[in-house]
Short mmCIF file of N, CA and C in Angstrom, two decimals:
data_model
loop_
_atom_site.label_atom_id
_atom_site.label_comp_id
_atom_site.label_asym_id
_atom_site.label_seq_id
_atom_site.Cartn_x
_atom_site.Cartn_y
_atom_site.Cartn_z
N MET A 1 42.80 88.26 7.87
CA MET A 1 43.80 87.20 7.40
C MET A 1 44.19 87.48 5.97
N GLN A 2 45.42 87.57 5.73
CA GLN A 2 45.88 87.92 4.36
C GLN A 2 46.17 86.66 3.58
N ALA A 3 46.00 86.71 2.23
CA ALA A 3 46.38 85.48 1.39
C ALA A 3 47.89 85.47 1.25
N ALA A 4 48.27 84.29 0.97
CA ALA A 4 49.77 84.00 0.81
C ALA A 4 50.18 84.69 -0.61
N PRO A 5 51.35 85.28 -0.67
CA PRO A 5 51.68 85.84 -2.01
C PRO A 5 51.82 84.78 -3.10
N VAL A 6 51.51 85.27 -4.22
CA VAL A 6 51.57 84.37 -5.48
C VAL A 6 52.75 84.56 -6.06
N ARG A 7 53.42 83.43 -6.48
CA ARG A 7 54.66 83.42 -7.28
C ARG A 7 54.32 83.47 -8.75
N ALA A 8 55.04 84.30 -9.47
CA ALA A 8 54.78 84.46 -10.91
C ALA A 8 55.80 83.64 -11.73
N THR A 9 56.46 82.67 -11.17
CA THR A 9 57.46 81.82 -11.94
C THR A 9 56.65 80.83 -12.81
N ALA A 10 56.87 80.87 -14.11
CA ALA A 10 56.23 79.89 -14.99
C ALA A 10 56.95 78.60 -14.83
N ILE A 11 56.07 77.54 -15.01
CA ILE A 11 56.60 76.13 -14.92
C ILE A 11 56.97 75.87 -16.45
N PRO A 12 58.19 75.50 -16.73
CA PRO A 12 58.58 75.26 -18.08
C PRO A 12 57.82 74.03 -18.64
N SER A 13 57.58 74.16 -20.00
CA SER A 13 56.77 73.02 -20.54
C SER A 13 57.73 71.80 -20.83
N PHE A 14 57.10 70.78 -21.16
CA PHE A 14 57.92 69.55 -21.39
C PHE A 14 58.86 69.80 -22.62
N THR A 15 58.34 70.41 -23.56
CA THR A 15 59.23 70.85 -24.82
C THR A 15 60.41 71.66 -24.41
N ASP A 16 60.17 72.66 -23.54
CA ASP A 16 61.23 73.55 -23.00
C ASP A 16 62.26 72.77 -22.26
N ALA A 17 61.75 71.79 -21.46
CA ALA A 17 62.79 70.90 -20.58
C ALA A 17 63.62 70.08 -21.59
N LEU A 18 62.92 69.43 -22.63
CA LEU A 18 63.68 68.65 -23.61
C LEU A 18 64.69 69.52 -24.33
N ARG A 19 64.41 70.74 -24.78
CA ARG A 19 65.38 71.54 -25.37
C ARG A 19 66.44 71.90 -24.59
N ALA A 20 66.24 72.22 -23.23
CA ALA A 20 67.29 72.39 -22.27
C ALA A 20 68.27 71.22 -22.26
N VAL A 21 67.73 70.05 -22.09
CA VAL A 21 68.61 68.78 -21.98
C VAL A 21 69.34 68.62 -23.27
N GLU A 22 68.69 68.84 -24.42
CA GLU A 22 69.32 68.62 -25.73
C GLU A 22 70.47 69.77 -25.81
N SER A 23 70.32 70.98 -25.30
CA SER A 23 71.38 71.91 -25.47
C SER A 23 72.64 71.56 -24.63
N VAL A 24 72.39 70.86 -23.52
CA VAL A 24 73.43 70.40 -22.70
C VAL A 24 74.18 69.17 -23.37
N LEU A 25 73.40 68.24 -23.88
CA LEU A 25 74.01 67.03 -24.39
C LEU A 25 74.58 67.03 -25.78
N MET A 26 74.05 67.95 -26.63
CA MET A 26 74.51 67.97 -28.03
C MET A 26 75.22 69.25 -28.34
N SER A 27 76.06 69.05 -29.43
CA SER A 27 76.85 70.26 -29.95
C SER A 27 75.66 70.97 -30.81
N SER A 28 75.93 72.26 -31.05
CA SER A 28 75.03 73.05 -31.86
C SER A 28 74.78 72.49 -33.23
N GLY A 29 75.81 71.85 -33.86
CA GLY A 29 75.60 71.27 -35.09
C GLY A 29 74.46 70.07 -35.12
N GLN A 30 74.57 69.35 -34.05
CA GLN A 30 73.61 68.21 -34.06
C GLN A 30 72.19 68.77 -33.75
N ARG A 31 72.10 69.87 -32.93
CA ARG A 31 70.82 70.43 -32.66
C ARG A 31 70.27 71.01 -33.97
N THR A 32 71.02 71.70 -34.82
CA THR A 32 70.65 72.22 -36.07
C THR A 32 70.20 71.00 -37.01
N ALA A 33 70.90 69.97 -36.98
CA ALA A 33 70.62 68.83 -37.83
C ALA A 33 69.15 68.23 -37.38
N ARG A 34 68.99 68.05 -36.11
CA ARG A 34 67.85 67.45 -35.71
C ARG A 34 66.63 68.42 -36.03
N ARG A 35 66.78 69.69 -35.77
CA ARG A 35 65.60 70.60 -36.13
C ARG A 35 65.32 70.62 -37.54
N ASN A 36 66.34 70.60 -38.40
CA ASN A 36 66.21 70.50 -39.87
C ASN A 36 65.45 69.23 -40.27
N ALA A 37 65.86 68.08 -39.65
CA ALA A 37 65.21 66.85 -39.91
C ALA A 37 63.79 66.85 -39.52
N TRP A 38 63.42 67.45 -38.30
CA TRP A 38 62.14 67.45 -37.86
C TRP A 38 61.25 68.38 -38.74
N ASN A 39 61.87 69.58 -39.20
CA ASN A 39 61.04 70.52 -40.11
C ASN A 39 60.76 69.79 -41.45
N SER A 40 61.77 68.88 -41.94
CA SER A 40 61.55 68.18 -43.09
C SER A 40 60.30 67.20 -42.98
N VAL A 41 60.33 66.47 -41.84
CA VAL A 41 59.19 65.54 -41.58
C VAL A 41 57.91 66.30 -41.65
N LEU A 42 57.85 67.43 -40.91
CA LEU A 42 56.52 68.26 -40.98
C LEU A 42 56.19 68.65 -42.39
N GLU A 43 57.12 69.13 -43.15
CA GLU A 43 56.88 69.57 -44.52
C GLU A 43 56.40 68.42 -45.31
N ASP A 44 56.95 67.21 -45.19
CA ASP A 44 56.54 65.94 -45.93
C ASP A 44 54.96 65.67 -45.54
N ARG A 45 54.78 65.75 -44.30
CA ARG A 45 53.36 65.59 -43.85
C ARG A 45 52.44 66.53 -44.52
N ARG A 46 52.83 67.81 -44.54
CA ARG A 46 51.93 68.82 -45.21
C ARG A 46 51.78 68.49 -46.61
N ARG A 47 52.79 68.16 -47.31
CA ARG A 47 52.74 67.79 -48.84
C ARG A 47 51.84 66.57 -48.97
N ALA A 48 51.98 65.56 -48.09
CA ALA A 48 51.05 64.39 -48.20
C ALA A 48 49.59 64.79 -48.04
N LYS A 49 49.40 65.66 -47.16
CA LYS A 49 47.86 66.03 -46.95
C LYS A 49 47.47 66.80 -48.19
N ASP A 50 48.39 67.59 -48.73
CA ASP A 50 47.91 68.38 -49.89
C ASP A 50 47.61 67.42 -51.08
N ARG A 51 48.49 66.33 -51.18
CA ARG A 51 48.36 65.34 -52.28
C ARG A 51 46.99 64.66 -52.18
N VAL A 52 46.68 64.30 -51.01
CA VAL A 52 45.36 63.51 -50.69
C VAL A 52 44.21 64.50 -51.04
N GLU A 53 44.30 65.74 -50.62
CA GLU A 53 43.24 66.68 -50.98
C GLU A 53 43.08 66.97 -52.41
N ALA A 54 44.23 67.01 -53.10
CA ALA A 54 44.20 67.24 -54.60
C ALA A 54 43.56 66.09 -55.33
N GLN A 55 43.97 64.90 -54.84
CA GLN A 55 43.39 63.56 -55.40
C GLN A 55 41.85 63.52 -55.16
N ARG A 56 41.38 63.96 -54.05
CA ARG A 56 40.05 63.99 -53.72
C ARG A 56 39.32 64.85 -54.62
N VAL A 57 39.85 66.02 -54.95
CA VAL A 57 39.23 66.99 -55.79
C VAL A 57 39.07 66.44 -57.22
N LEU A 58 40.21 65.92 -57.68
CA LEU A 58 40.29 65.30 -59.01
C LEU A 58 39.32 64.17 -59.12
N ASP A 59 39.20 63.34 -58.15
CA ASP A 59 38.20 62.20 -58.11
C ASP A 59 36.78 62.82 -58.25
N GLN A 60 36.48 63.86 -57.42
CA GLN A 60 35.15 64.34 -57.52
C GLN A 60 34.86 65.01 -58.91
N ALA A 61 35.90 65.60 -59.53
CA ALA A 61 35.67 66.26 -60.91
C ALA A 61 35.51 65.17 -61.88
N ALA A 62 36.18 64.01 -61.79
CA ALA A 62 35.98 62.97 -62.76
C ALA A 62 34.64 62.28 -62.75
N THR A 63 33.99 62.20 -61.60
CA THR A 63 32.76 61.68 -61.45
C THR A 63 31.51 62.53 -61.91
N ARG A 64 31.80 63.84 -62.00
CA ARG A 64 30.77 64.72 -62.48
C ARG A 64 30.54 64.57 -64.03
N PRO A 65 29.24 64.66 -64.39
CA PRO A 65 28.97 64.56 -65.90
C PRO A 65 29.35 65.84 -66.64
#
């Protein structure tokens, strides 16, 4: 008895599906604007984490004799 053939078709991720819908519904300008906005959000989060870490280091240095 032989095994059934295996299909090599990858199932698209949820993100891929959203991008496909986005490309159909929006013009390229809107897509670019949304991506730029999201990249700005991610960069703001990174800077906020950096600020928290810098403040922690400064607080530790201030408490040392």
